[in-house]
GROMACS .gro file of C-alpha atoms in nm:
model
  253
    1MET     CA    1 -24.640  -6.140 -10.262
    2ASN     CA    2 -24.979  -5.990 -10.182
    3ILE     CA    3 -25.083  -5.899  -9.827
    4THR     CA    4 -25.435  -5.763  -9.782
    5THR     CA    5 -25.581  -5.594  -9.475
    6TRP     CA    6 -25.952  -5.546  -9.408
    7ASN     CA    7 -26.149  -5.432  -9.105
    8VAL     CA    8 -26.464  -5.639  -9.157
    9ASN     CA    9 -26.667  -5.484  -8.871
   10GLY     CA   10 -26.803  -5.819  -8.758
   11ILE     CA   11 -26.692  -6.132  -8.943
   12ARG     CA   12 -27.029  -6.306  -8.909
   13ALA     CA   13 -27.223  -6.019  -9.063
   14ALA     CA   14 -26.952  -5.966  -9.326
   15THR     CA   15 -26.961  -6.336  -9.417
   16ASN     CA   16 -27.336  -6.305  -9.476
   17LYS     CA   17 -27.262  -6.008  -9.702
   18GLY     CA   18 -27.036  -6.227  -9.916
   19ILE     CA   19 -26.690  -6.096  -9.832
   20PHE     CA   20 -26.535  -6.439  -9.876
   21ASN     CA   21 -26.642  -6.448 -10.238
   22TRP     CA   22 -26.407  -6.156 -10.292
   23VAL     CA   23 -26.136  -6.304 -10.068
   24LYS     CA   24 -26.140  -6.628 -10.266
   25ASP     CA   25 -26.136  -6.454 -10.605
   26TYR     CA   26 -25.864  -6.206 -10.509
   27ASN     CA   27 -25.648  -6.484 -10.366
   28ALA     CA   28 -25.396  -6.281 -10.161
   29ASP     CA   29 -25.113  -6.468  -9.990
   30VAL     CA   30 -25.214  -6.330  -9.649
   31VAL     CA   31 -25.541  -6.167  -9.546
   32CYS     CA   32 -25.538  -5.971  -9.219
   33LEU     CA   33 -25.887  -5.914  -9.078
   34GLN     CA   34 -25.970  -5.682  -8.789
   35GLU     CA   35 -26.272  -5.621  -8.566
   36ILE     CA   36 -26.400  -5.972  -8.617
   37LYS     CA   37 -26.627  -5.946  -8.307
   38ALA     CA   38 -26.647  -6.323  -8.259
   39LYS     CA   39 -26.493  -6.625  -8.090
   40GLU     CA   40 -26.345  -6.896  -8.311
   41GLU     CA   41 -26.638  -7.131  -8.244
   42GLN     CA   42 -26.876  -6.862  -8.374
   43ILE     CA   43 -26.693  -6.828  -8.707
   44ASN     CA   44 -26.763  -7.037  -9.017
   45THR     CA   45 -26.404  -7.157  -9.053
   46ASP     CA   46 -26.506  -7.400  -9.328
   47ILE     CA   47 -26.559  -7.107  -9.561
   48ILE     CA   48 -26.204  -6.989  -9.482
   49LYS     CA   49 -26.070  -7.335  -9.566
   50ASP     CA   50 -26.277  -7.341  -9.884
   51CYS     CA   51 -26.097  -7.022  -9.989
   52GLY     CA   52 -25.767  -7.210  -9.959
   53TYR     CA   53 -25.638  -7.060  -9.634
   54HIS     CA   54 -25.505  -7.169  -9.300
   55TYR     CA   55 -25.605  -6.931  -9.022
   56GLU     CA   56 -25.512  -6.791  -8.684
   57ILE     CA   57 -25.773  -6.617  -8.469
   58ASN     CA   58 -25.716  -6.392  -8.167
   59SER     CA   59 -26.051  -6.302  -8.013
   60ALA     CA   60 -26.130  -6.056  -7.736
   61GLU     CA   61 -26.242  -6.189  -7.400
   62ARG     CA   62 -26.543  -5.959  -7.420
   63PRO     CA   63 -26.812  -6.112  -7.646
   64GLY     CA   64 -26.885  -5.937  -7.976
   65TYR     CA   65 -26.590  -5.701  -7.949
   66SER     CA   66 -26.260  -5.634  -8.124
   67GLY     CA   67 -26.053  -5.936  -8.234
   68VAL     CA   68 -25.831  -6.016  -8.531
   69ALA     CA   69 -25.789  -6.308  -8.770
   70SER     CA   70 -25.507  -6.381  -9.013
   71LEU     CA   71 -25.558  -6.606  -9.314
   72TYR     CA   72 -25.249  -6.743  -9.482
   73LYS     CA   73 -25.133  -6.969  -9.766
   74HIS     CA   74 -24.768  -7.005  -9.659
   75ILE     CA   75 -24.694  -7.149  -9.314
   76PRO     CA   76 -24.504  -6.896  -9.097
   77ASP     CA   77 -24.195  -6.996  -8.904
   78ALA     CA   78 -24.369  -6.873  -8.589
   79ILE     CA   79 -24.705  -6.732  -8.482
   80VAL     CA   80 -24.743  -6.507  -8.176
   81THR     CA   81 -25.067  -6.356  -8.049
   82GLY     CA   82 -25.078  -6.040  -7.844
   83LEU     CA   83 -24.811  -5.805  -7.708
   84GLY     CA   84 -24.755  -5.988  -7.381
   85ILE     CA   85 -24.945  -5.718  -7.190
   86ASP     CA   86 -25.272  -5.834  -7.037
   87LYS     CA   87 -25.465  -5.508  -7.065
   88PHE     CA   88 -25.415  -5.514  -7.442
   89ASP     CA   89 -25.412  -5.888  -7.502
   90ASN     CA   90 -25.752  -5.948  -7.346
   91GLU     CA   91 -25.897  -5.739  -7.631
   92GLY     CA   92 -25.749  -5.962  -7.903
   93ARG     CA   93 -25.567  -5.692  -8.100
   94VAL     CA   94 -25.251  -5.850  -8.242
   95ILE     CA   95 -25.134  -6.151  -8.442
   96ARG     CA   96 -24.768  -6.170  -8.543
   97PHE     CA   97 -24.629  -6.396  -8.817
   98LYS     CA   98 -24.255  -6.459  -8.852
   99TYR     CA   99 -24.149  -6.536  -9.207
  100PRO     CA  100 -23.788  -6.583  -9.326
  101ASP     CA  101 -23.761  -6.230  -9.471
  102PHE     CA  102 -23.997  -6.030  -9.251
  103THR     CA  103 -24.229  -6.022  -8.952
  104LEU     CA  104 -24.593  -5.935  -9.022
  105PHE     CA  105 -24.819  -5.778  -8.760
  106ASN     CA  106 -25.197  -5.783  -8.804
  107ILE     CA  107 -25.324  -5.513  -8.566
  108TYR     CA  108 -25.652  -5.360  -8.461
  109PHE     CA  109 -25.548  -5.041  -8.285
  110PRO     CA  110 -25.783  -4.912  -8.013
  111ASN     CA  111 -26.038  -4.642  -8.077
  112GLY     CA  112 -26.015  -4.340  -7.846
  113GLY     CA  113 -26.392  -4.328  -7.792
  114ARG     CA  114 -26.641  -4.053  -7.866
  115ASP     CA  115 -26.586  -3.910  -7.518
  116LEU     CA  116 -26.206  -3.953  -7.563
  117SER     CA  117 -26.192  -4.167  -7.248
  118ARG     CA  118 -25.989  -4.438  -7.423
  119VAL     CA  119 -25.733  -4.207  -7.579
  120PRO     CA  120 -25.471  -4.271  -7.305
  121TYR     CA  121 -25.518  -4.647  -7.352
  122LYS     CA  122 -25.483  -4.604  -7.728
  123LEU     CA  123 -25.164  -4.399  -7.700
  124ASN     CA  124 -25.015  -4.648  -7.457
  125PHE     CA  125 -25.087  -4.925  -7.707
  126TYR     CA  126 -24.897  -4.731  -7.975
  127LYS     CA  127 -24.610  -4.686  -7.728
  128GLU     CA  128 -24.581  -5.051  -7.628
  129LEU     CA  129 -24.606  -5.176  -7.986
  130LEU     CA  130 -24.329  -4.939  -8.094
  131LYS     CA  131 -24.108  -5.063  -7.810
  132LEU     CA  132 -24.154  -5.419  -7.932
  133CYS     CA  133 -24.080  -5.316  -8.290
  134GLN     CA  134 -23.764  -5.135  -8.184
  135TYR     CA  135 -23.646  -5.451  -8.011
  136LEU     CA  136 -23.716  -5.664  -8.319
  137ILE     CA  137 -23.546  -5.414  -8.550
  138SER     CA  138 -23.240  -5.408  -8.324
  139ASP     CA  139 -23.235  -5.787  -8.364
  140GLY     CA  140 -23.219  -5.747  -8.743
  141GLU     CA  141 -23.582  -5.808  -8.833
  142GLU     CA  142 -23.770  -5.633  -9.114
  143ILE     CA  143 -24.129  -5.552  -9.019
  144ILE     CA  144 -24.467  -5.497  -9.182
  145LEU     CA  145 -24.735  -5.341  -8.961
  146THR     CA  146 -25.083  -5.353  -9.106
  147GLY     CA  147 -25.440  -5.315  -8.994
  148ASP     CA  148 -25.683  -5.052  -8.875
  149PHE     CA  149 -25.468  -4.784  -8.710
  150ASN     CA  150 -25.777  -4.583  -8.610
  151THR     CA  151 -25.582  -4.265  -8.687
  152ALA     CA  152 -25.565  -4.046  -8.997
  153HIS     CA  153 -25.210  -3.915  -9.013
  154LYS     CA  154 -25.231  -3.597  -9.220
  155GLU     CA  155 -25.503  -3.362  -9.346
  156ILE     CA  156 -25.487  -3.534  -9.684
  157ASP     CA  157 -25.595  -3.856  -9.513
  158LEU     CA  158 -25.953  -3.749  -9.438
  159LYS     CA  159 -26.216  -3.549  -9.619
  160ASN     CA  160 -26.297  -3.301  -9.342
  161PRO     CA  161 -25.985  -3.238  -9.132
  162LYS     CA  162 -26.090  -2.905  -8.981
  163SER     CA  163 -26.417  -3.033  -8.837
  164ASN     CA  164 -26.245  -3.341  -8.689
  165GLU     CA  165 -25.954  -3.175  -8.509
  166LYS     CA  166 -26.110  -3.250  -8.169
  167ASN     CA  167 -26.235  -3.598  -8.252
  168THR     CA  168 -26.053  -3.921  -8.185
  169GLY     CA  169 -25.874  -4.046  -8.491
  170PHE     CA  170 -25.741  -3.701  -8.576
  171LEU     CA  171 -25.624  -3.563  -8.242
  172PRO     CA  172 -25.273  -3.412  -8.250
  173GLU     CA  173 -25.151  -3.657  -7.986
  174GLU     CA  174 -25.277  -3.953  -8.191
  175ARG     CA  175 -25.125  -3.828  -8.515
  176GLU     CA  176 -24.796  -3.767  -8.336
  177TRP     CA  177 -24.763  -4.140  -8.276
  178ILE     CA  178 -24.766  -4.205  -8.650
  179ASP     CA  179 -24.485  -3.951  -8.673
  180ARG     CA  180 -24.291  -4.142  -8.408
  181TYR     CA  181 -24.314  -4.464  -8.605
  182LEU     CA  182 -24.188  -4.285  -8.915
  183GLU     CA  183 -23.904  -4.137  -8.711
  184ASN     CA  184 -23.808  -4.486  -8.593
  185GLY     CA  185 -23.744  -4.663  -8.920
  186PHE     CA  186 -24.093  -4.707  -9.066
  187TYR     CA  187 -24.239  -4.586  -9.395
  188ASP     CA  188 -24.605  -4.532  -9.479
  189ALA     CA  189 -24.598  -4.750  -9.789
  190PHE     CA  190 -24.896  -4.594  -9.964
  191ARG     CA  191 -24.788  -4.236  -9.898
  192GLU     CA  192 -24.434  -4.310 -10.015
  193LEU     CA  193 -24.573  -4.424 -10.350
  194TYR     CA  194 -24.854  -4.170 -10.374
  195PRO     CA  195 -24.759  -3.853 -10.182
  196ASP     CA  196 -25.049  -3.645 -10.316
  197LYS     CA  197 -25.323  -3.899 -10.376
  198GLU     CA  198 -25.648  -3.863 -10.182
  199VAL     CA  199 -25.801  -4.203 -10.112
  200TYR     CA  200 -25.989  -4.340  -9.813
  201SER     CA  201 -26.037  -4.678  -9.649
  202TRP     CA  202 -26.324  -4.608  -9.406
  203TRP     CA  203 -26.657  -4.427  -9.438
  204SER     CA  204 -26.926  -4.372  -9.178
  205TYR     CA  205 -27.252  -4.554  -9.234
  206LYS     CA  206 -27.426  -4.220  -9.177
  207PHE     CA  207 -27.510  -3.940  -9.420
  208ASN     CA  208 -27.433  -4.141  -9.737
  209ALA     CA  209 -27.065  -4.094  -9.654
  210ARG     CA  210 -26.939  -4.371  -9.879
  211LYS     CA  211 -27.156  -4.270 -10.171
  212ASN     CA  212 -27.023  -3.915 -10.138
  213ASN     CA  213 -26.668  -4.037 -10.062
  214VAL     CA  214 -26.651  -3.854  -9.729
  215GLY     CA  215 -26.399  -4.085  -9.570
  216TRP     CA  216 -26.079  -4.139  -9.377
  217ARG     CA  217 -25.760  -4.330  -9.461
  218ILE     CA  218 -25.696  -4.523  -9.140
  219ASP     CA  219 -25.593  -4.868  -9.270
  220TYR     CA  220 -25.217  -4.862  -9.329
  221PHE     CA  221 -24.906  -5.056  -9.411
  222LEU     CA  222 -24.607  -4.923  -9.217
  223VAL     CA  223 -24.291  -5.102  -9.326
  224THR     CA  224 -23.919  -5.095  -9.262
  225LYS     CA  225 -23.671  -4.981  -9.527
  226LYS     CA  226 -23.579  -5.310  -9.697
  227ILE     CA  227 -23.948  -5.396  -9.728
  228MET     CA  228 -24.022  -5.054  -9.876
  229GLU     CA  229 -23.762  -5.117 -10.145
  230LYS     CA  230 -23.953  -5.429 -10.256
  231ILE     CA  231 -24.300  -5.275 -10.274
  232LYS     CA  232 -24.461  -5.244 -10.615
  233ASP     CA  233 -24.800  -5.102 -10.519
  234VAL     CA  234 -25.056  -5.037 -10.247
  235ILE     CA  235 -25.414  -5.073 -10.370
  236HIS     CA  236 -25.732  -4.948 -10.203
  237HIS     CA  237 -26.022  -5.161 -10.324
  238THR     CA  238 -26.276  -4.884 -10.272
  239ASN     CA  239 -26.545  -5.059 -10.477
  240VAL     CA  240 -26.545  -5.369 -10.254
  241VAL     CA  241 -26.831  -5.365 -10.003
  242GLY     CA  242 -26.926  -5.580  -9.706
  243SER     CA  243 -26.794  -5.351  -9.432
  244ASP     CA  244 -26.759  -4.981  -9.356
  245HIS     CA  245 -26.390  -5.028  -9.448
  246CYS     CA  246 -26.253  -5.141  -9.782
  247PRO     CA  247 -25.969  -5.392  -9.828
  248VAL     CA  248 -25.620  -5.253  -9.887
  249SER     CA  249 -25.348  -5.461 -10.053
  250LEU     CA  250 -24.969  -5.444 -10.045
  251ILE     CA  251 -24.794  -5.586 -10.352
  252MET     CA  252 -24.424  -5.665 -10.322
  253ASP     CA  253 -24.153  -5.885 -10.468
   0.00000   0.00000   0.00000
């Protein structure tokens, strides 16, 4: 099975840049898109259908902001949008699919903001999501969390760690929440397979960052143990353009 995650930074603009040509050719089983910045009626859903997918969209109430969409070939047993908490759900950040062997979360984690004013909101989101995961795990579920985590976990996960220590995305209190997930039954699938590999999934549009590979790894797959045992590879498609993020794919039995 192939699950691909991609922050498209505006699905309408990304569609015009041809991202669905790649989506159709790559033909993943599930494609989790974040930061779609559109309502369903503003999205060319025919192009999604033409790629061979069903879809679920969870848009933010605020126009042109946030939002996630999940494209899928195999019908889930259940689909749930949101966390059940209004202050998060009105920003359209979560879609959950229940399959027989696992539960898949497509998540667009909050950004802490340049002035750090949204960091408390972001950390509370991490907290509430983990509480839900702990409940599901206690009920015997295996979980895959994927999407834009908006946090680089370790120094190896961004090009310039020292100069970003006081910036959102690499604050100690943000990174600590990744630790908490790993302490509560999750594995960073890519890092388990490639403990020393430097690869990024996001690059600023400024300063030729992508051309010079000055990036951050902030798009993750965190998975529970039985899922980790089935994983064959995690691939960063760094040559695929159309967004300031690249697609990342999880390959498993």
